[in-house]
XYZ file of C-alpha atoms in Angstrom:
529
model
C -28.367 47.159 -6.136
C -29.709 50.153 -8.254
C -30.425 47.747 -10.962
C -32.114 45.127 -8.270
C -34.344 48.265 -7.340
C -35.028 49.166 -10.919
C -36.085 45.257 -11.666
C -38.628 45.419 -8.296
C -40.049 48.730 -9.207
C -40.734 47.140 -13.088
C -42.142 43.995 -11.239
C -44.632 45.895 -9.008
C -45.756 48.107 -11.650
C -46.118 44.792 -14.018
C -48.417 43.244 -11.287
C -50.515 46.541 -10.455
C -51.014 46.917 -14.220
C -51.968 43.432 -14.495
C -54.476 43.169 -11.746
C -56.069 46.354 -13.097
C -56.407 44.613 -16.517
C -57.757 41.683 -15.241
C -60.350 43.498 -13.129
C -61.597 45.181 -16.478
C -61.847 41.897 -18.194
C -63.884 40.348 -15.130
C -66.097 43.399 -15.351
C -67.598 41.831 -18.661
C -70.423 39.196 -18.024
C -70.108 37.780 -21.449
C -66.741 35.738 -22.255
C -65.350 36.546 -26.058
C -65.525 34.039 -28.852
C -61.828 33.446 -30.389
C -61.118 33.189 -33.997
C -57.382 32.158 -34.291
C -56.085 32.438 -37.994
C -53.006 30.954 -38.419
C -51.254 30.658 -42.046
C -48.557 27.913 -42.959
C -45.165 29.205 -43.756
C -45.496 33.127 -43.604
C -42.632 35.358 -42.876
C -42.838 39.144 -41.563
C -43.195 41.514 -42.832
C -45.457 40.132 -45.787
C -48.740 41.764 -45.174
C -49.852 44.828 -46.703
C -50.049 46.754 -43.614
C -46.466 46.331 -42.710
C -45.757 48.333 -45.876
C -45.208 45.762 -48.647
C -46.635 46.452 -52.021
C -46.352 43.493 -54.021
C -48.775 41.288 -51.352
C -52.310 42.642 -50.794
C -53.916 41.385 -47.543
C -56.890 43.780 -46.929
C -58.387 41.297 -44.267
C -55.088 41.326 -42.236
C -54.929 45.067 -42.651
C -58.546 45.553 -41.419
C -57.772 43.628 -38.183
C -54.513 45.591 -37.700
C -56.511 48.799 -38.295
C -59.262 48.170 -36.126
C -57.121 46.488 -33.506
C -53.372 45.714 -32.821
C -50.229 45.515 -35.152
C -47.344 44.060 -33.492
C -43.934 44.440 -34.928
C -41.977 42.020 -32.643
C -43.773 38.856 -32.665
C -41.878 35.591 -32.667
C -42.255 32.025 -32.661
C -39.512 30.181 -30.615
C -39.171 27.394 -33.010
C -39.690 28.001 -36.724
C -41.476 24.654 -37.888
C -44.708 23.571 -38.159
C -45.211 20.906 -35.296
C -42.952 22.234 -32.731
C -44.394 25.837 -33.002
C -48.014 24.649 -33.043
C -47.128 22.693 -29.569
C -45.936 25.812 -28.086
C -49.191 28.005 -29.169
C -51.299 25.297 -27.526
C -49.428 24.942 -24.250
C -47.866 28.437 -23.536
C -44.617 26.518 -23.268
C -41.267 26.775 -24.894
C -40.399 23.454 -27.122
C -37.584 22.606 -24.957
C -39.861 22.419 -21.943
C -42.260 19.864 -24.043
C -40.256 16.733 -23.993
C -41.291 14.815 -27.256
C -43.018 17.892 -28.694
C -39.874 19.930 -29.112
C -39.565 18.057 -32.164
C -41.207 18.069 -35.491
C -43.594 14.997 -36.284
C -43.536 13.967 -32.679
C -45.743 11.850 -30.556
C -47.678 14.560 -28.524
C -47.108 13.846 -24.773
C -50.198 13.109 -22.797
C -49.025 15.314 -19.657
C -49.646 18.466 -21.817
C -53.034 19.953 -22.060
C -54.061 22.126 -25.214
C -55.566 25.657 -24.443
C -58.370 24.149 -26.775
C -59.005 21.127 -24.849
C -59.104 23.215 -21.925
C -61.449 25.836 -23.224
C -63.749 22.842 -24.554
C -63.919 21.492 -20.973
C -64.768 25.065 -19.570
C -67.853 25.618 -21.990
C -66.366 26.612 -25.271
C -67.640 25.630 -28.524
C -64.424 24.258 -30.352
C -63.284 23.431 -33.844
C -60.984 23.802 -36.688
C -60.723 23.873 -40.273
C -57.611 22.958 -42.323
C -54.397 22.246 -40.692
C -54.506 21.978 -36.769
C -51.810 20.995 -34.957
C -49.489 18.792 -37.446
C -47.656 16.687 -38.431
C -47.445 14.177 -35.716
C -49.534 11.568 -33.706
C -51.668 13.492 -31.157
C -52.067 10.217 -29.197
C -54.634 9.879 -26.358
C -55.863 11.821 -23.243
C -57.814 10.011 -20.732
C -58.161 7.090 -22.969
C -59.462 8.827 -25.887
C -58.041 10.365 -29.339
C -57.082 13.763 -28.580
C -58.475 16.742 -30.385
C -55.654 19.402 -29.700
C -57.371 21.919 -31.642
C -61.096 20.705 -31.339
C -63.384 18.709 -33.683
C -62.485 19.070 -37.445
C -64.530 20.955 -39.757
C -62.981 20.440 -43.328
C -65.750 18.575 -45.139
C -67.119 21.285 -47.579
C -64.890 21.692 -50.255
C -64.114 23.532 -53.289
C -62.282 23.732 -56.787
C -59.059 25.611 -55.626
C -57.349 28.180 -58.182
C -54.253 25.962 -58.545
C -53.960 22.072 -57.901
C -51.357 23.234 -55.120
C -53.866 24.943 -52.887
C -55.933 22.930 -50.658
C -59.590 21.927 -51.603
C -60.887 22.649 -48.392
C -63.445 25.743 -48.272
C -62.198 27.201 -44.960
C -64.741 30.069 -45.097
C -67.618 27.564 -45.804
C -66.486 25.213 -42.613
C -66.357 28.090 -40.603
C -69.737 29.254 -41.447
C -70.936 25.289 -40.909
C -69.300 25.467 -37.323
C -71.006 28.580 -36.676
C -74.538 26.975 -37.502
C -73.941 24.197 -35.244
C -72.598 26.303 -31.970
C -75.357 26.406 -29.225
C -76.809 29.978 -28.682
C -75.209 31.904 -25.996
C -72.301 29.561 -26.307
C -68.553 31.115 -26.855
C -66.761 29.557 -29.288
C -63.067 28.911 -30.093
C -62.372 28.486 -34.064
C -58.789 27.627 -35.433
C -58.621 28.626 -38.881
C -55.732 26.695 -40.247
C -54.753 27.268 -43.768
C -52.380 25.119 -45.500
C -51.370 28.090 -47.492
C -48.578 29.623 -48.410
C -47.048 26.242 -47.514
C -45.245 24.439 -50.758
C -45.687 23.203 -53.425
C -46.954 26.117 -55.692
C -48.051 26.331 -59.072
C -44.913 27.930 -60.818
C -45.993 31.282 -62.481
C -49.287 31.426 -60.636
C -48.540 34.579 -58.860
C -47.969 36.144 -62.406
C -50.567 34.410 -64.548
C -53.339 34.311 -61.861
C -52.747 37.509 -59.869
C -51.277 39.752 -62.587
C -48.445 40.158 -60.567
C -44.727 41.512 -62.008
C -41.276 40.518 -60.947
C -40.687 44.313 -61.285
C -43.082 44.981 -58.459
C -40.517 43.220 -55.785
C -38.541 46.198 -54.396
C -36.143 43.896 -52.341
C -34.943 40.387 -52.635
C -33.214 39.432 -49.638
C -29.176 39.347 -49.820
C -28.943 35.699 -49.121
C -30.774 34.461 -52.141
C -30.010 35.142 -55.637
C -32.005 37.959 -57.394
C -32.757 36.677 -60.671
C -36.234 35.957 -62.495
C -36.595 32.512 -61.118
C -36.446 33.784 -57.477
C -38.500 36.436 -57.888
C -41.429 34.142 -59.848
C -40.973 31.893 -56.485
C -41.465 34.874 -54.391
C -44.754 36.008 -56.587
C -46.085 32.445 -56.059
C -45.537 32.646 -52.538
C -47.407 35.945 -52.539
C -50.416 34.498 -54.368
C -50.991 31.987 -51.745
C -50.681 34.765 -48.952
C -53.530 36.354 -50.377
C -55.368 33.070 -51.014
C -55.105 32.876 -46.699
C -56.263 36.401 -46.574
C -59.200 36.040 -48.720
C -60.882 33.310 -46.735
C -60.266 35.237 -43.587
C -61.918 38.196 -45.088
C -65.148 36.106 -45.403
C -64.786 34.853 -42.233
C -64.826 38.560 -40.777
C -67.893 39.268 -42.851
C -69.755 36.213 -41.665
C -68.999 37.166 -37.933
C -70.221 40.662 -38.736
C -73.406 39.287 -40.460
C -74.298 37.236 -37.580
C -73.396 40.082 -35.119
C -70.580 38.274 -33.437
C -67.608 40.364 -34.777
C -67.628 42.742 -31.556
C -67.394 40.072 -29.279
C -64.842 37.931 -31.042
C -61.186 38.157 -30.583
C -59.595 37.772 -34.016
C -55.662 36.687 -33.706
C -53.840 36.227 -37.164
C -50.436 35.341 -37.572
C -48.442 32.522 -39.107
C -46.712 29.270 -37.755
C -43.073 29.827 -39.130
C -41.123 31.537 -41.631
C -41.657 31.213 -45.503
C -40.720 28.052 -47.041
C -37.512 28.966 -48.700
C -33.954 28.252 -47.961
C -32.029 29.847 -44.896
C -35.925 30.560 -43.379
C -38.475 27.696 -42.695
C -36.650 25.436 -40.028
C -33.851 27.774 -39.198
C -33.288 30.185 -36.385
C -32.667 33.504 -38.405
C -34.925 36.577 -38.484
C -37.087 35.677 -41.472
C -37.436 32.050 -39.792
C -38.914 33.068 -36.293
C -40.209 36.658 -36.851
C -43.670 36.623 -38.169
C -46.788 38.751 -38.830
C -49.386 39.329 -35.771
C -52.550 41.273 -35.916
C -55.366 41.505 -33.030
C -58.786 42.708 -32.801
C -61.504 42.884 -30.222
C -64.086 45.210 -31.069
C -64.323 48.247 -28.853
C -62.501 46.571 -26.130
C -59.147 47.339 -27.775
C -58.213 50.707 -26.477
C -57.033 53.211 -28.985
C -57.383 51.025 -31.954
C -54.533 50.979 -34.853
C -51.928 51.028 -32.541
C -48.426 49.364 -33.610
C -46.990 47.551 -30.581
C -43.212 47.320 -30.456
C -42.894 45.170 -27.510
C -41.378 41.474 -28.012
C -44.241 38.814 -27.829
C -44.151 35.306 -28.678
C -46.189 32.212 -29.285
C -46.046 31.007 -25.502
C -48.132 34.259 -24.689
C -51.405 32.888 -26.522
C -52.352 30.240 -24.275
C -52.236 32.459 -21.411
C -54.258 35.340 -23.229
C -56.881 32.965 -24.171
C -57.184 31.340 -20.712
C -57.695 34.915 -19.092
C -60.108 35.975 -21.736
C -62.312 33.014 -20.887
C -61.865 33.554 -17.334
C -60.188 30.321 -16.435
C -57.696 30.031 -13.525
C -54.614 28.874 -15.009
C -53.404 27.288 -11.848
C -56.455 24.972 -11.793
C -56.983 24.445 -15.334
C -54.952 21.083 -16.132
C -52.787 22.960 -18.083
C -49.096 22.562 -17.257
C -47.367 25.736 -15.875
C -47.154 28.355 -18.737
C -44.007 30.243 -19.838
C -45.757 32.848 -21.849
C -47.402 36.100 -20.426
C -50.945 37.249 -21.429
C -51.419 39.907 -23.916
C -54.441 41.181 -22.329
C -52.794 44.116 -20.425
C -51.383 45.253 -24.096
C -55.344 45.092 -25.360
C -56.419 47.482 -22.446
C -53.872 50.312 -22.339
C -53.644 53.014 -24.859
C -50.116 53.062 -25.289
C -48.765 52.389 -28.778
C -45.063 51.281 -29.228
C -43.426 49.798 -26.162
C -45.787 49.174 -23.531
C -44.137 46.678 -21.157
C -40.496 47.396 -20.518
C -40.117 43.715 -19.257
C -40.932 42.558 -22.811
C -37.629 43.258 -24.149
C -36.431 39.919 -25.537
C -37.462 36.504 -27.022
C -35.624 33.002 -26.852
C -35.688 30.954 -30.230
C -34.194 27.598 -30.684
C -34.847 24.145 -32.272
C -33.980 20.233 -32.070
C -35.136 17.671 -34.604
C -36.963 18.892 -37.466
C -37.075 17.038 -40.560
C -35.058 13.607 -40.757
C -32.257 13.187 -42.990
C -29.224 13.080 -40.620
C -27.658 9.666 -39.351
C -29.939 8.120 -36.269
C -32.462 10.797 -36.963
C -30.546 13.485 -35.214
C -31.605 17.056 -34.894
C -29.611 20.178 -35.233
C -29.780 21.955 -31.813
C -29.816 25.449 -31.460
C -30.719 28.023 -28.770
C -30.748 31.641 -29.185
C -31.911 35.127 -27.885
C -33.355 38.170 -29.926
C -33.179 41.670 -28.346
C -33.928 45.246 -29.972
C -30.239 45.471 -30.761
C -28.696 41.842 -31.332
C -29.560 38.469 -32.065
C -27.215 35.843 -30.360
C -27.436 32.013 -31.658
C -25.566 29.169 -30.019
C -25.090 25.984 -32.249
C -24.569 22.961 -29.972
C -23.555 20.462 -32.687
C -21.502 22.067 -35.380
C -20.457 18.875 -37.155
C -24.020 18.359 -38.320
C -25.715 19.851 -41.306
C -27.945 22.567 -40.304
C -30.513 21.908 -42.983
C -29.992 18.361 -43.352
C -27.228 15.957 -45.024
C -26.333 16.790 -48.708
C -26.798 13.292 -49.727
C -30.421 13.100 -48.468
C -31.539 16.059 -50.111
C -31.070 19.000 -47.250
C -34.530 17.854 -46.154
C -35.230 20.400 -43.613
C -35.498 22.901 -46.788
C -38.611 22.444 -48.936
C -37.956 21.809 -52.478
C -38.292 24.896 -54.654
C -37.046 27.022 -57.393
C -35.062 29.044 -55.380
C -33.207 26.020 -53.595
C -32.759 24.718 -57.078
C -30.931 28.041 -57.831
C -28.554 27.856 -55.265
C -27.858 24.299 -55.498
C -26.993 24.547 -59.042
C -24.931 27.707 -58.917
C -22.811 25.384 -56.516
C -22.444 22.272 -58.836
C -22.470 23.843 -62.027
C -20.450 27.480 -61.482
C -18.635 26.435 -58.213
C -20.361 29.549 -56.493
C -20.666 28.598 -52.798
C -21.673 31.928 -51.568
C -25.602 31.438 -51.270
C -24.941 27.564 -50.744
C -23.001 28.462 -47.387
C -25.494 30.548 -46.281
C -28.126 28.232 -46.666
C -26.940 24.773 -46.220
C -23.287 25.088 -44.972
C -22.016 24.175 -41.502
C -21.954 27.041 -38.734
C -19.540 28.204 -36.019
C -20.836 27.380 -32.505
C -21.660 31.091 -32.110
C -23.262 33.742 -34.184
C -23.962 37.271 -33.446
C -25.561 39.697 -35.298
C -26.516 43.553 -35.354
C -30.043 43.738 -35.920
C -29.848 47.667 -36.502
C -26.987 47.570 -39.151
C -27.313 43.954 -40.697
C -31.241 42.899 -40.271
C -30.727 39.973 -42.628
C -28.000 38.525 -40.502
C -25.154 38.272 -42.943
C -22.251 39.531 -41.257
C -21.192 37.137 -37.854
C -19.969 39.307 -35.448
C -19.134 36.679 -32.718
C -15.278 36.567 -33.074
C -14.809 40.060 -33.507
C -12.896 41.336 -30.482
C -15.164 44.577 -29.968
C -18.196 42.336 -29.720
C -17.108 40.026 -27.116
C -18.814 41.847 -24.177
C -22.129 42.043 -25.805
C -21.745 38.286 -27.166
C -20.976 37.333 -23.572
C -23.785 39.125 -21.952
C -26.591 37.666 -24.250
C -25.036 34.008 -23.761
C -25.348 34.554 -20.018
C -28.637 35.828 -20.224
C -29.922 33.174 -22.522
C -28.531 30.425 -20.408
C -29.893 31.475 -17.523
C -33.186 31.601 -18.573
C -32.973 28.377 -20.135
C -31.875 26.913 -17.062
C -34.889 28.615 -15.130
C -37.016 27.047 -17.720
C -35.402 23.631 -17.203
C -33.911 23.024 -20.681
C -32.148 19.651 -20.683
C -29.574 21.103 -22.711
C -28.520 23.286 -20.041
C -27.937 20.225 -17.657
C -26.071 17.679 -19.933
C -29.170 15.961 -21.197
C -29.504 17.120 -24.582
C -29.355 13.848 -26.331
C -33.005 13.264 -25.147
C -34.336 14.935 -27.912
C -32.709 12.874 -30.524
C -33.928 9.681 -28.739
C -37.293 10.779 -29.001
C -39.013 8.416 -32.053
C -40.004 10.078 -35.288
C -43.997 9.801 -35.498
C -44.090 8.745 -39.027
C -42.665 5.276 -39.161
C -42.463 4.865 -42.725
C -39.656 7.485 -42.445
C -38.185 6.711 -39.278
C -34.432 5.941 -39.394
C -34.503 7.539 -43.011
C -30.586 7.956 -43.226
C -29.454 4.432 -42.717
C -32.580 2.955 -45.023
C -31.657 5.624 -47.643
C -27.885 4.926 -47.624
C -28.567 1.146 -47.714
C -30.691 1.856 -51.152
C -34.265 1.995 -49.934
C -36.422 4.139 -52.213
C -38.504 6.921 -50.179
C -41.200 9.389 -51.613
C -40.094 12.710 -49.787
C -42.616 14.850 -51.439
C -41.514 17.910 -49.854
C -38.214 18.065 -51.621
C -37.219 17.770 -55.314
C -35.495 14.581 -56.640
C -32.472 16.815 -57.662
C -32.031 18.038 -54.275
C -30.132 14.828 -53.299
C -26.390 15.340 -53.554
C -25.293 11.979 -55.219
C -21.690 12.748 -55.419
C -21.382 15.609 -52.809
C -17.780 16.537 -51.581
C -16.935 19.024 -48.558
């Protein structure tokens, strides 16, 4: 009874606080602009303001300094398409039918918040990578623009062949030139950096970076020159994303629009390295996030330790735009608006109900028989991460014979594969590519990189069972098909790219494919378990 009373008090407190914040937002007669800047494959804590010395990000740091820096922001699904689907809808991926998967057909029945903003007076657009990859389909008989009209025609000569030719900042300026006066805007800056491929050695050669400057290599990779140079090349592209963001901030300032623009800077999923992108570990789902909004952010420079996740963006943007979510045309959203965090002056933990996030995945890249996925659900709290793997007979990163297609080709991947092939060293291979037990439990305080699975330790059984119960209860409330014996539906949804559909069968029968995101040497021609 005491626990129920405490929960009731928290609920009442939260509601009162929310209503107070809504009144403050409603007081402003002018709806804010929104600049949503999203990098492609960038992990926490790889922004300078988080304390990392070998990556310089003055634009992100400015947003954090003049606004808010979030220390516990998570995507519920660490892959491009599903993560972006979550951002657009405010719903977890397991609530999105086909859009739970990577490269899906986007369901017609889910509106994106950008579409709704466009229907309610906002001038919208995007540059670079919007919602992708996949088929956005049609809505009301017209091709869908899930992130607004495209602004990517202005190009430049990039510093390496692997970096996009799109001049993100110049296209943003063109968008602002075309915006009608007195009309609020929403712009999606979607860089394709630091997505692979990289120019090997670019971090050292073009940015003057040194492998000795890297103070820590995660313990799930070998620590050698190849891996360290790979990290420097990644850092170079992180900085490229930040450079365009800086020009955009300066452009807004020059036009007198920065004060009334909500600037949100984050990434879609973790870095494109083994055991990270496409998986469900700390570096996979934990992402950088900073938000500024002129003087509307109370007590700027605060660090927020609440758990927030990507379902929170859509309800935040609708509230800022003064659009009633219930009548907006959006499907019911799972996330909660971040506006109360903007308007309080508290740092640290501001909302006691934001004490955990859910994570998971279904099918990402193809490469398993029958285009099957690797279903996971998990819960992250301050102290522990619990992960439930539903199909432990499947390969988590894709089958060896088809190149572990859910891990991008890279020097780091090659080093790990060669250690197993040449030296028989399976330690790092097991961490990145090996099969997993049904349950994983990690102590986030003592083991932040998730190397010591405590799921079978007797002294942790009560903690594991409590976390599993909390996870499954929330998933049931969210009508996750996996909780009702219908999880196979996610494997039945067609991969939208027909040329690679049923990849495993066709590949094993001798058909050639151009899988440009992995290396030819990633394929295990004579693999034995």
